[in-house]
Amino acid sequence: MPTQYDEVLYPNLPFGQTHPDRLATLAILFGMEPASLPGCRVLEVGCGNGENLIPMAFQYPAGEFLGIDAADIAVRAGNQEIAGLGLTNIRLEHRDIMDGVPAAGTFDYVIAHGFYSWVPEPVRDRLLAIIQASLAPQGVAFVSYNALPGGRLRQMFREMMLFHVGETKELAPRIHGAREMVQWFTACQADLGGSGLLHSQVESIMERQPEVLYHDEVGQIYHPVYFQEFLAHAGRFGLQLLSEANYHDTQPGKLPAAVVAQVDRVAGDNRILRDQYFDFLKCRMFRQTLLCHQEIVLPAAALVERVPRLYACSAAKPVSARLDLRPGVAEEFRGGHGSGVTTAHPFTKAVMHLLCEAWPETRSFADLLASATQLTSEDANPAGLAEILLATYSAGVIELHAEPAQCVAQVSRFPVATKLARSQARRGRLIATMRHTTIEARDEHVRLLIGLLDGEHDSAALARELSPALHLPEADLAQAIQSHLELLANAGLLVG
Ligand SMILES: C[S@@+](CC[C@H](N)C(=O)[O-])C[C@H]1O[C@@H](n2cnc3c(N)ncnc32)[C@H](O)[C@@H]1O
């Protein structure tokens, strides 16, 4: 029987936070021994058309990937793409999880993104039962859900929109009505324009793709939960909190230090209670929680001694044009989403400088230690480096990874994008990067360019192919191609 997701197709995407590398990184930091990535087994529940799972299967040919979804049209589209790419290590099954899941052994990583809060209670129970039964002993599950108390704010808008759209089912009028209601609300609440929470919610509703708004905000089911409530539910299925998929989300961030100190006094060493208070104070709306089996003994916080096993990279940019390593001279490095670090500590400055220069490539701990030690002429201090990396990771300024990035920072003579990216560029605008993110290639000539990155076209050949589309003088054409290639490299799209 067709589901609502067959009637209005949900636009699926790769989500970096669900990637096995992210799950393995946090498992390592919390003392677990997760499965190695190249041969990993991954199950995704509610996989839609597989846009999240297919790039993983492409990246790990020796791994095994199974996606399950009740929407027939989405699953069929995904299986068609899989066949076109010639992938044999992934299959998508059209199936309602209430009808059971195929007997397929255990999985090292189980993903359920955008699922829990949008299905009825028996399906939520079934999801957790599936995770409990299918997760390998050292496996990690990713479950995202709408969180409280911020979910109440979302609910307020949901209820106004639902009231206004009434029984209208078709996508266009339903979304028109939903947005109209929010616009009316905004116009009448001009005084609240500066109120961050309301304002950001209005912005997020207005920016949301119609199909996403249709299912996520004005869909049939909306079930936000408190963090503690979710963990109690998971606990009934033998599962416990490992971490949040975005580790920096678990940190106090911009909360006033005095308030954090008081929360710490109340919560003691109970990290769940501490996080619950932070959710209240941040008016949290969404969570992406990693779970593991309850029998595993976890430390209260990420282990600094595990950091040397990981790889680091940073998309942050130095504010000053020339790095000054002298002690006492502060340097600022700015990352995305308001993150950043300002430091006068020579070794930290050297580490940040090396990571910024390498982006989007990762650097191993040993390599970073050697290079930063050489730059600063200090004695090698591995413990100090591990602390710097964990602190900047906690602040959201750097990323840590379980394995080295598979993309390259420099544009080579014969640049290469993956077969997957080239195939996606021929079919549409959304292209998966090697960082498991998406870029939107709006211009046709950029899509054409990506399609040509097969390692057999140098700059002259690329210019010849693109010249009919770009109509530029030779020098400008070469410059435009080079700039595009640099942008693609920066986004993690080039592999050679
Ligand atoms: C909100 S979408 C999220 C899709 C994708 N995980 C994402 O985040 O982009 C929810 C998905 O769960 C699927 N789904 C809902 N109930 C299901 C069930 N009982 N069994 C299997 N799939 C289900 C829907 O068909 C839909 O594709």
Short mmCIF file of C-alpha atoms and ligand atoms in Angstrom, two decimals:
data_model
loop_
_atom_site.label_atom_id
_atom_site.label_comp_id
_atom_site.label_asym_id
_atom_site.label_seq_id
_atom_site.Cartn_x
_atom_site.Cartn_y
_atom_site.Cartn_z
CA MET A 1 0.00 0.00 0.00
CA PRO A 2 1.45 3.44 -0.91
CA THR A 3 2.52 5.46 2.12
CA GLN A 4 2.55 9.23 2.55
CA TYR A 5 6.22 9.08 1.61
CA ASP A 6 5.22 7.56 -1.75
CA GLU A 7 2.72 10.34 -2.34
CA VAL A 8 5.15 13.15 -1.53
CA LEU A 9 8.75 11.99 -2.00
CA TYR A 10 11.16 12.93 0.79
CA PRO A 11 14.44 14.43 -0.44
CA ASN A 12 17.13 12.18 1.07
CA LEU A 13 20.74 13.32 1.46
CA PRO A 14 24.05 12.09 2.85
CA PHE A 15 24.38 13.13 6.51
CA GLY A 16 27.96 13.33 7.79
CA GLN A 17 26.82 12.80 11.36
CA THR A 18 25.45 9.33 10.50
CA HIS A 19 28.60 8.12 8.73
CA PRO A 20 30.31 5.07 10.29
CA ASP A 21 33.50 7.13 10.61
CA ARG A 22 31.70 9.56 12.95
CA LEU A 23 30.18 6.72 14.96
CA ALA A 24 33.52 4.90 15.19
CA THR A 25 35.33 8.09 16.25
CA LEU A 26 33.05 8.62 19.23
CA ALA A 27 33.16 4.94 20.12
CA ILE A 28 36.97 5.11 20.17
CA LEU A 29 36.93 8.27 22.29
CA PHE A 30 34.66 6.53 24.80
CA GLY A 31 36.92 3.50 25.07
CA MET A 32 35.09 1.07 22.77
CA GLU A 33 36.68 -1.03 20.01
CA PRO A 34 34.36 -0.40 17.05
CA ALA A 35 34.56 -2.42 13.85
CA SER A 36 37.12 -1.24 11.33
CA LEU A 37 35.49 0.84 8.64
CA PRO A 38 36.45 -0.78 5.33
CA GLY A 39 34.64 -4.05 6.07
CA CYS A 40 31.87 -2.67 8.26
CA ARG A 41 28.24 -3.84 8.17
CA VAL A 42 25.66 -1.03 8.25
CA LEU A 43 21.86 -1.11 8.60
CA GLU A 44 19.77 2.00 7.92
CA VAL A 45 16.12 2.02 9.01
CA GLY A 46 14.02 4.56 7.07
CA CYS A 47 16.68 4.81 4.36
CA GLY A 48 14.32 6.39 1.79
CA ASN A 49 16.00 6.20 -1.63
CA GLY A 50 19.38 5.38 -0.08
CA GLU A 51 21.07 8.73 -0.73
CA ASN A 52 22.68 8.46 2.71
CA LEU A 53 23.68 4.81 2.43
CA ILE A 54 24.80 4.61 -1.22
CA PRO A 55 27.89 6.89 -0.82
CA MET A 56 28.97 4.77 2.18
CA ALA A 57 28.65 1.56 0.15
CA PHE A 58 30.57 3.24 -2.64
CA GLN A 59 33.31 4.29 -0.24
CA TYR A 60 33.70 0.85 1.37
CA PRO A 61 33.47 -1.82 -1.34
CA ALA A 62 34.34 -4.53 1.22
CA GLY A 63 31.55 -3.45 3.58
CA GLU A 64 27.89 -4.57 3.56
CA PHE A 65 24.97 -2.18 3.60
CA LEU A 66 21.26 -2.84 4.07
CA GLY A 67 18.56 -0.17 3.92
CA ILE A 68 14.91 -0.67 4.87
CA ASP A 69 12.02 1.62 4.06
CA ALA A 70 8.25 1.34 3.75
CA ALA A 71 8.09 3.74 0.78
CA ASP A 72 8.13 1.62 -2.36
CA ILE A 73 8.84 4.43 -4.84
CA ALA A 74 11.87 5.69 -2.90
CA VAL A 75 13.31 2.17 -2.51
CA ARG A 76 12.84 1.42 -6.18
CA ALA A 77 14.58 4.66 -7.19
CA GLY A 78 17.48 3.83 -4.85
CA ASN A 79 17.85 0.29 -6.19
CA GLN A 80 17.91 1.65 -9.71
CA GLU A 81 20.75 3.99 -8.78
CA ILE A 82 22.60 1.11 -7.09
CA ALA A 83 22.28 -1.01 -10.24
CA GLY A 84 23.46 1.89 -12.40
CA LEU A 85 26.56 2.28 -10.24
CA GLY A 86 27.21 -1.46 -10.33
CA LEU A 87 27.32 -1.71 -6.52
CA THR A 88 26.92 -5.24 -5.18
CA ASN A 89 27.54 -4.57 -1.47
CA ILE A 90 24.27 -2.73 -0.81
CA ARG A 91 20.58 -3.53 -1.05
CA LEU A 92 17.49 -1.56 -0.18
CA GLU A 93 14.40 -3.46 0.92
CA HIS A 94 10.85 -2.25 0.63
CA ARG A 95 9.46 -3.24 3.99
CA ASP A 96 7.52 -1.89 6.95
CA ILE A 97 9.61 -2.66 10.03
CA MET A 98 6.41 -3.80 11.78
CA ASP A 99 6.48 -6.75 9.37
CA GLY A 100 9.94 -7.73 10.68
CA VAL A 101 13.42 -7.24 9.29
CA PRO A 102 15.33 -9.74 7.17
CA ALA A 103 17.58 -12.12 9.10
CA ALA A 104 20.88 -10.59 8.11
CA GLY A 105 23.23 -11.14 11.05
CA THR A 106 24.54 -8.36 13.23
CA PHE A 107 25.50 -4.84 12.19
CA ASP A 108 28.42 -2.71 13.38
CA TYR A 109 26.49 0.48 12.78
CA VAL A 110 22.72 1.04 12.74
CA ILE A 111 21.28 4.35 11.56
CA ALA A 112 17.76 5.76 12.03
CA HIS A 113 17.78 9.42 11.03
CA GLY A 114 14.54 11.41 10.98
CA PHE A 115 12.54 8.35 12.03
CA TYR A 116 11.87 8.07 15.78
CA SER A 117 9.78 11.23 16.24
CA TRP A 118 7.74 10.68 13.10
CA VAL A 119 6.37 7.19 13.71
CA PRO A 120 3.74 5.82 16.17
CA GLU A 121 4.72 4.31 19.51
CA PRO A 122 4.72 0.63 18.41
CA VAL A 123 7.10 1.53 15.55
CA ARG A 124 9.39 3.42 17.94
CA ASP A 125 9.47 0.32 20.15
CA ARG A 126 10.16 -1.88 17.15
CA LEU A 127 13.03 0.36 16.06
CA LEU A 128 14.75 0.01 19.43
CA ALA A 129 14.04 -3.74 19.47
CA ILE A 130 15.70 -4.04 16.05
CA ILE A 131 18.72 -2.10 17.28
CA GLN A 132 18.96 -4.26 20.39
CA ALA A 133 18.76 -7.48 18.38
CA SER A 134 20.96 -6.53 15.45
CA LEU A 135 23.71 -4.35 16.93
CA ALA A 136 27.09 -6.12 17.18
CA PRO A 137 28.57 -6.27 20.71
CA GLN A 138 30.82 -3.25 20.02
CA GLY A 139 28.32 -1.70 17.60
CA VAL A 140 27.03 1.88 17.59
CA ALA A 141 23.51 3.06 16.73
CA PHE A 142 22.54 6.55 15.61
CA VAL A 143 19.00 7.70 16.45
CA SER A 144 17.83 11.26 15.86
CA TYR A 145 14.64 12.73 17.33
CA ASN A 146 12.87 15.96 18.14
CA ALA A 147 13.90 17.00 21.61
CA LEU A 148 12.15 18.89 24.38
CA PRO A 149 11.82 21.57 25.56
CA GLY A 150 12.56 23.22 22.17
CA GLY A 151 10.18 20.77 20.53
CA ARG A 152 7.32 22.64 22.23
CA LEU A 153 8.22 25.76 20.30
CA ARG A 154 8.23 23.73 17.10
CA GLN A 155 4.91 22.26 18.18
CA MET A 156 3.43 25.71 18.64
CA PHE A 157 4.15 26.51 14.99
CA ARG A 158 3.06 23.03 13.90
CA GLU A 159 -0.32 23.44 15.55
CA MET A 160 -0.91 26.88 14.05
CA MET A 161 0.05 25.58 10.60
CA LEU A 162 -2.12 22.44 10.96
CA PHE A 163 -5.08 24.53 12.08
CA HIS A 164 -4.69 26.80 9.07
CA VAL A 165 -4.19 24.11 6.38
CA GLY A 166 -7.01 21.94 7.71
CA GLU A 167 -7.73 18.89 5.57
CA THR A 168 -5.72 20.07 2.54
CA LYS A 169 -3.50 17.12 1.57
CA GLU A 170 -1.79 18.17 -1.67
CA LEU A 171 1.79 19.38 -1.32
CA ALA A 172 1.59 22.84 -2.91
CA PRO A 173 -1.52 24.25 -1.16
CA ARG A 174 -0.56 22.60 2.12
CA ILE A 175 2.89 24.20 2.11
CA HIS A 176 1.51 27.51 0.86
CA GLY A 177 -0.94 27.54 3.77
CA ALA A 178 1.69 26.51 6.30
CA ARG A 179 4.05 29.29 5.24
CA GLU A 180 1.24 31.82 5.03
CA MET A 181 0.36 31.15 8.66
CA VAL A 182 3.97 31.63 9.74
CA GLN A 183 4.23 34.84 7.70
CA TRP A 184 1.10 36.24 9.36
CA PHE A 185 2.52 35.32 12.75
CA THR A 186 5.84 37.02 11.98
CA ALA A 187 4.16 40.19 10.71
CA CYS A 188 2.14 40.47 13.92
CA GLN A 189 5.04 39.74 16.24
CA ALA A 190 7.43 42.38 14.91
CA ASP A 191 8.45 43.20 18.47
CA LEU A 192 9.68 39.65 18.90
CA GLY A 193 11.93 39.89 15.85
CA GLY A 194 14.95 40.09 18.08
CA SER A 195 13.91 37.09 20.16
CA GLY A 196 16.43 34.52 18.94
CA LEU A 197 14.37 31.38 19.48
CA LEU A 198 11.18 32.46 17.73
CA HIS A 199 13.07 34.18 14.97
CA SER A 200 15.29 31.18 14.19
CA GLN A 201 12.28 28.85 14.17
CA VAL A 202 10.41 31.09 11.72
CA GLU A 203 13.52 31.26 9.53
CA SER A 204 13.97 27.51 9.58
CA ILE A 205 10.32 26.90 8.59
CA MET A 206 10.46 29.40 5.75
CA GLU A 207 13.74 27.98 4.39
CA ARG A 208 12.73 24.32 4.59
CA GLN A 209 12.14 22.47 1.28
CA PRO A 210 8.38 21.98 0.72
CA GLU A 211 8.61 18.17 0.90
CA VAL A 212 10.60 18.33 4.15
CA LEU A 213 8.16 20.80 5.69
CA TYR A 214 5.28 18.57 4.56
CA HIS A 215 6.58 15.50 6.39
CA ASP A 216 8.65 16.94 9.24
CA GLU A 217 6.48 19.82 10.44
CA VAL A 218 2.94 19.21 9.26
CA GLY A 219 3.06 15.43 8.89
CA GLN A 220 0.80 13.01 10.75
CA ILE A 221 3.02 12.31 13.72
CA TYR A 222 5.15 14.60 15.82
CA HIS A 223 6.58 13.09 18.95
CA PRO A 224 9.26 15.17 20.69
CA VAL A 225 10.84 13.70 23.83
CA TYR A 226 13.08 14.81 26.65
CA PHE A 227 16.61 13.46 26.42
CA GLN A 228 16.18 11.51 29.67
CA GLU A 229 12.87 10.10 28.43
CA PHE A 230 14.51 8.89 25.22
CA LEU A 231 17.35 7.25 27.16
CA ALA A 232 14.87 5.58 29.51
CA HIS A 233 13.11 4.18 26.43
CA ALA A 234 16.43 2.96 24.98
CA GLY A 235 17.29 1.51 28.40
CA ARG A 236 14.19 -0.72 28.26
CA PHE A 237 15.80 -2.29 25.17
CA GLY A 238 19.20 -2.83 26.78
CA LEU A 239 20.76 0.24 25.16
CA GLN A 240 22.63 3.15 26.75
CA LEU A 241 23.97 6.58 25.83
CA LEU A 242 27.36 6.60 24.14
CA SER A 243 27.49 10.26 23.10
CA GLU A 244 25.82 12.84 20.94
CA ALA A 245 26.86 12.53 17.25
CA ASN A 246 28.02 16.18 17.31
CA TYR A 247 30.30 15.98 20.31
CA HIS A 248 30.55 19.75 20.72
CA ASP A 249 26.77 19.82 21.24
CA THR A 250 27.33 18.14 24.61
CA GLN A 251 29.51 21.01 25.80
CA PRO A 252 28.26 24.12 27.62
CA GLY A 253 29.18 26.26 24.60
CA LYS A 254 28.09 29.84 25.21
CA LEU A 255 26.19 29.17 28.45
CA PRO A 256 27.37 31.54 31.21
CA ALA A 257 30.13 29.95 33.31
CA ALA A 258 28.30 30.74 36.57
CA VAL A 259 25.20 28.85 35.42
CA VAL A 260 27.29 25.91 34.21
CA ALA A 261 28.99 25.75 37.62
CA GLN A 262 25.60 25.58 39.33
CA VAL A 263 24.36 22.88 36.95
CA ASP A 264 27.55 20.93 37.65
CA ARG A 265 26.85 21.22 41.37
CA VAL A 266 23.32 19.85 40.91
CA ALA A 267 24.22 17.14 38.38
CA GLY A 268 27.43 15.96 40.05
CA ASP A 269 29.05 13.33 37.84
CA ASN A 270 25.75 12.30 36.22
CA ARG A 271 26.37 13.31 32.60
CA ILE A 272 22.80 12.49 31.55
CA LEU A 273 21.37 14.84 34.14
CA ARG A 274 23.90 17.53 33.15
CA ASP A 275 22.94 17.18 29.47
CA GLN A 276 19.25 17.33 30.36
CA TYR A 277 19.81 20.65 32.17
CA PHE A 278 21.80 21.93 29.18
CA ASP A 279 18.86 20.97 26.94
CA PHE A 280 16.56 23.09 29.15
CA LEU A 281 18.96 26.01 29.11
CA LYS A 282 19.65 25.82 25.36
CA CYS A 283 15.96 25.16 24.59
CA ARG A 284 17.11 22.16 22.60
CA MET A 285 14.97 21.08 19.63
CA PHE A 286 16.77 18.16 18.06
CA ARG A 287 19.11 15.42 19.16
CA GLN A 288 21.25 12.91 17.33
CA THR A 289 22.13 10.39 19.99
CA LEU A 290 24.53 7.48 19.71
CA LEU A 291 23.63 4.31 21.60
CA CYS A 292 25.51 1.14 22.45
CA HIS A 293 24.77 -2.01 24.47
CA GLN A 294 24.21 -1.47 28.17
CA GLU A 295 26.81 -4.05 29.21
CA ILE A 296 29.64 -1.85 27.96
CA VAL A 297 31.33 0.10 30.73
CA LEU A 298 31.80 3.66 29.51
CA PRO A 299 33.85 6.48 31.02
CA ALA A 300 32.08 9.68 32.12
CA ALA A 301 33.80 11.73 29.40
CA ALA A 302 35.79 11.27 26.21
CA LEU A 303 39.23 9.80 26.94
CA VAL A 304 42.15 12.05 26.04
CA GLU A 305 44.45 9.02 25.82
CA ARG A 306 42.35 7.74 22.87
CA VAL A 307 43.05 10.85 20.75
CA PRO A 308 46.39 9.61 19.32
CA ARG A 309 44.48 6.86 17.48
CA LEU A 310 42.53 9.45 15.49
CA TYR A 311 43.07 11.80 12.54
CA ALA A 312 42.33 15.53 12.67
CA CYS A 313 41.28 18.23 10.23
CA SER A 314 39.85 21.72 10.49
CA ALA A 315 37.81 23.93 8.20
CA ALA A 316 38.68 26.94 10.38
CA LYS A 317 40.52 29.89 8.86
CA PRO A 318 43.25 31.98 10.50
CA VAL A 319 42.21 35.62 10.89
CA SER A 320 45.71 37.06 10.37
CA ALA A 321 47.45 36.61 7.05
CA ARG A 322 50.82 35.64 8.61
CA LEU A 323 51.04 33.27 11.54
CA ASP A 324 53.04 34.66 14.46
CA LEU A 325 54.24 31.81 16.65
CA ARG A 326 55.85 33.99 19.33
CA PRO A 327 54.55 33.38 22.86
CA GLY A 328 52.14 36.08 24.02
CA VAL A 329 50.95 36.93 20.50
CA ALA A 330 47.30 35.89 20.19
CA GLU A 331 46.07 34.34 16.93
CA GLU A 332 42.45 33.71 16.10
CA PHE A 333 41.13 30.79 14.03
CA ARG A 334 37.47 30.97 13.05
CA GLY A 335 35.41 27.89 12.26
CA GLY A 336 31.81 27.46 11.12
CA HIS A 337 28.64 28.12 13.20
CA GLY A 338 30.33 30.75 15.37
CA SER A 339 33.03 28.34 16.60
CA GLY A 340 36.60 29.52 16.94
CA VAL A 341 39.71 29.58 19.05
CA THR A 342 41.96 32.47 20.05
CA THR A 343 45.26 31.46 21.56
CA ALA A 344 48.72 32.80 22.29
CA HIS A 345 50.03 29.31 23.05
CA PRO A 346 52.70 28.61 20.38
CA PHE A 347 52.05 24.87 20.10
CA THR A 348 48.27 25.33 19.76
CA LYS A 349 48.83 28.01 17.13
CA ALA A 350 51.14 25.67 15.21
CA VAL A 351 48.62 22.80 15.36
CA MET A 352 45.75 24.99 14.17
CA HIS A 353 47.92 26.43 11.40
CA LEU A 354 48.87 22.94 10.16
CA LEU A 355 45.28 21.72 10.21
CA CYS A 356 43.93 24.81 8.42
CA GLU A 357 46.59 24.41 5.73
CA ALA A 358 45.80 20.73 5.21
CA TRP A 359 42.01 21.11 4.88
CA PRO A 360 40.08 19.09 3.73
CA GLU A 361 42.77 16.44 4.22
CA THR A 362 43.29 14.98 7.67
CA ARG A 363 46.60 14.66 9.51
CA SER A 364 47.54 11.76 11.70
CA PHE A 365 48.50 12.37 15.31
CA ALA A 366 52.13 11.33 14.73
CA ASP A 367 52.48 13.54 11.69
CA LEU A 368 50.90 16.50 13.44
CA LEU A 369 53.12 16.01 16.48
CA ALA A 370 56.27 15.93 14.35
CA SER A 371 55.32 18.98 12.26
CA ALA A 372 54.11 21.14 15.18
CA THR A 373 57.19 20.23 17.21
CA GLN A 374 59.41 21.22 14.31
CA LEU A 375 57.53 24.51 13.73
CA THR A 376 57.77 25.59 17.35
CA SER A 377 61.19 24.04 18.11
CA GLU A 378 59.64 22.73 21.32
CA ASP A 379 60.19 19.27 22.82
CA ALA A 380 57.68 16.71 21.52
CA ASN A 381 54.73 16.64 23.90
CA PRO A 382 52.20 13.98 22.80
CA ALA A 383 50.06 14.39 25.92
CA GLY A 384 49.88 18.14 25.31
CA LEU A 385 48.88 17.60 21.67
CA ALA A 386 46.14 15.14 22.68
CA GLU A 387 44.74 17.71 25.12
CA ILE A 388 44.80 20.48 22.50
CA LEU A 389 43.01 18.28 19.98
CA LEU A 390 40.33 17.17 22.44
CA ALA A 391 39.75 20.77 23.60
CA THR A 392 39.44 22.16 20.07
CA TYR A 393 37.24 19.19 19.08
CA SER A 394 34.99 19.88 22.08
CA ALA A 395 34.77 23.51 20.95
CA GLY A 396 33.73 22.42 17.45
CA VAL A 397 36.80 24.00 15.82
CA ILE A 398 38.39 20.80 14.58
CA GLU A 399 37.10 17.40 13.50
CA LEU A 400 38.44 14.04 14.63
CA HIS A 401 38.16 10.97 12.44
CA ALA A 402 38.70 7.26 12.82
CA GLU A 403 40.34 7.05 9.43
CA PRO A 404 42.17 9.46 7.11
CA ALA A 405 40.06 11.55 4.72
CA GLN A 406 39.89 10.07 1.26
CA CYS A 407 39.87 13.43 -0.53
CA VAL A 408 42.76 15.63 -1.70
CA ALA A 409 43.38 19.32 -0.98
CA GLN A 410 45.42 20.14 -4.08
CA VAL A 411 44.10 20.22 -7.63
CA SER A 412 46.19 17.73 -9.59
CA ARG A 413 47.12 17.89 -13.26
CA PHE A 414 44.42 15.33 -14.13
CA PRO A 415 41.81 15.93 -11.39
CA VAL A 416 39.55 13.06 -10.31
CA ALA A 417 36.07 13.01 -8.74
CA THR A 418 34.52 9.64 -7.81
CA LYS A 419 32.39 7.71 -10.28
CA LEU A 420 29.49 8.36 -7.89
CA ALA A 421 29.98 12.16 -8.02
CA ARG A 422 30.34 12.10 -11.79
CA SER A 423 27.19 10.03 -12.15
CA GLN A 424 25.26 12.34 -9.77
CA ALA A 425 26.45 15.41 -11.71
CA ARG A 426 25.01 13.96 -14.89
CA ARG A 427 21.65 13.37 -13.16
CA GLY A 428 21.07 16.43 -10.98
CA ARG A 429 22.34 19.19 -8.77
CA LEU A 430 23.17 17.40 -5.55
CA ILE A 431 26.57 15.78 -5.40
CA ALA A 432 27.97 13.74 -2.50
CA THR A 433 31.45 14.68 -1.33
CA MET A 434 34.02 12.37 0.24
CA ARG A 435 33.22 14.08 3.55
CA HIS A 436 29.72 12.59 3.31
CA THR A 437 28.22 16.03 2.77
CA THR A 438 26.43 17.40 -0.27
CA ILE A 439 27.22 20.28 -2.55
CA GLU A 440 24.58 21.85 -4.73
CA ALA A 441 25.95 22.42 -8.24
CA ARG A 442 23.38 24.89 -9.53
CA ASP A 443 25.28 25.86 -12.70
CA GLU A 444 25.13 23.45 -15.55
CA HIS A 445 28.76 24.08 -16.45
CA VAL A 446 29.88 23.06 -12.94
CA ARG A 447 27.95 19.81 -13.30
CA LEU A 448 29.54 19.35 -16.72
CA LEU A 449 32.97 19.98 -15.18
CA ILE A 450 32.40 17.42 -12.40
CA GLY A 451 31.28 14.88 -14.99
CA LEU A 452 34.62 15.32 -16.76
CA LEU A 453 36.80 14.69 -13.70
CA ASP A 454 37.74 11.15 -14.62
CA GLY A 455 41.51 11.58 -14.35
CA GLU A 456 41.86 11.73 -18.13
CA HIS A 457 41.25 15.46 -18.63
CA ASP A 458 43.96 18.01 -17.87
CA SER A 459 43.25 21.75 -17.82
CA ALA A 460 43.57 22.08 -21.63
CA ALA A 461 41.13 19.20 -22.22
CA LEU A 462 38.70 20.57 -19.62
CA ALA A 463 38.84 23.99 -21.29
CA ARG A 464 38.14 22.45 -24.70
CA GLU A 465 35.08 20.63 -23.39
CA LEU A 466 33.73 23.55 -21.38
CA SER A 467 34.39 26.34 -23.85
CA PRO A 468 31.07 25.92 -25.77
CA ALA A 469 29.16 26.22 -22.46
CA LEU A 470 31.12 29.10 -20.94
CA HIS A 471 31.88 31.45 -23.86
CA LEU A 472 34.91 33.02 -22.15
CA PRO A 473 38.25 34.25 -23.51
CA GLU A 474 40.96 31.57 -23.12
CA ALA A 475 42.70 33.05 -20.07
CA ASP A 476 39.41 33.72 -18.26
CA LEU A 477 38.19 30.23 -19.07
CA ALA A 478 41.34 28.64 -17.61
CA GLN A 479 41.00 30.85 -14.53
CA ALA A 480 37.30 30.02 -14.09
CA ILE A 481 38.00 26.27 -14.34
CA GLN A 482 40.86 26.51 -11.85
CA SER A 483 38.66 28.44 -9.36
CA HIS A 484 35.88 25.88 -9.67
CA LEU A 485 38.35 23.03 -9.16
CA GLU A 486 39.73 24.71 -6.05
CA LEU A 487 36.23 25.11 -4.65
CA LEU A 488 35.48 21.45 -5.38
CA ALA A 489 38.74 20.40 -3.68
CA ASN A 490 37.88 22.55 -0.67
CA ALA A 491 34.48 20.85 -0.43
CA GLY A 492 36.13 17.41 -0.35
CA LEU A 493 34.99 16.36 -3.80
CA LEU A 494 38.34 15.55 -5.40
CA VAL A 495 40.02 12.20 -4.79
CA GLY A 496 43.04 12.61 -7.06
C1 LIG B 1 11.33 11.69 7.63
S1 LIG B 1 11.81 10.42 6.53
C2 LIG B 1 13.54 10.35 6.82
C3 LIG B 1 14.28 9.71 5.71
C4 LIG B 1 15.82 9.70 5.87
N1 LIG B 1 16.23 8.82 6.94
C5 LIG B 1 16.33 11.11 6.08
O1 LIG B 1 16.62 11.48 7.21
O2 LIG B 1 16.46 11.83 5.09
C6 LIG B 1 11.22 8.94 7.33
C7 LIG B 1 11.39 7.67 6.50
O3 LIG B 1 11.00 6.55 7.29
C8 LIG B 1 10.21 5.68 6.50
N2 LIG B 1 9.31 4.92 7.40
C9 LIG B 1 8.33 5.44 8.20
N3 LIG B 1 7.72 4.44 8.87
C10 LIG B 1 8.32 3.29 8.50
C11 LIG B 1 8.14 1.92 8.87
N4 LIG B 1 7.21 1.55 9.74
N5 LIG B 1 8.96 1.01 8.30
C12 LIG B 1 9.91 1.36 7.41
N6 LIG B 1 10.11 2.63 7.03
C13 LIG B 1 9.33 3.58 7.56
C14 LIG B 1 9.47 6.59 5.55
O4 LIG B 1 9.02 5.91 4.40
C15 LIG B 1 10.54 7.65 5.25
O5 LIG B 1 11.32 7.31 4.14
#
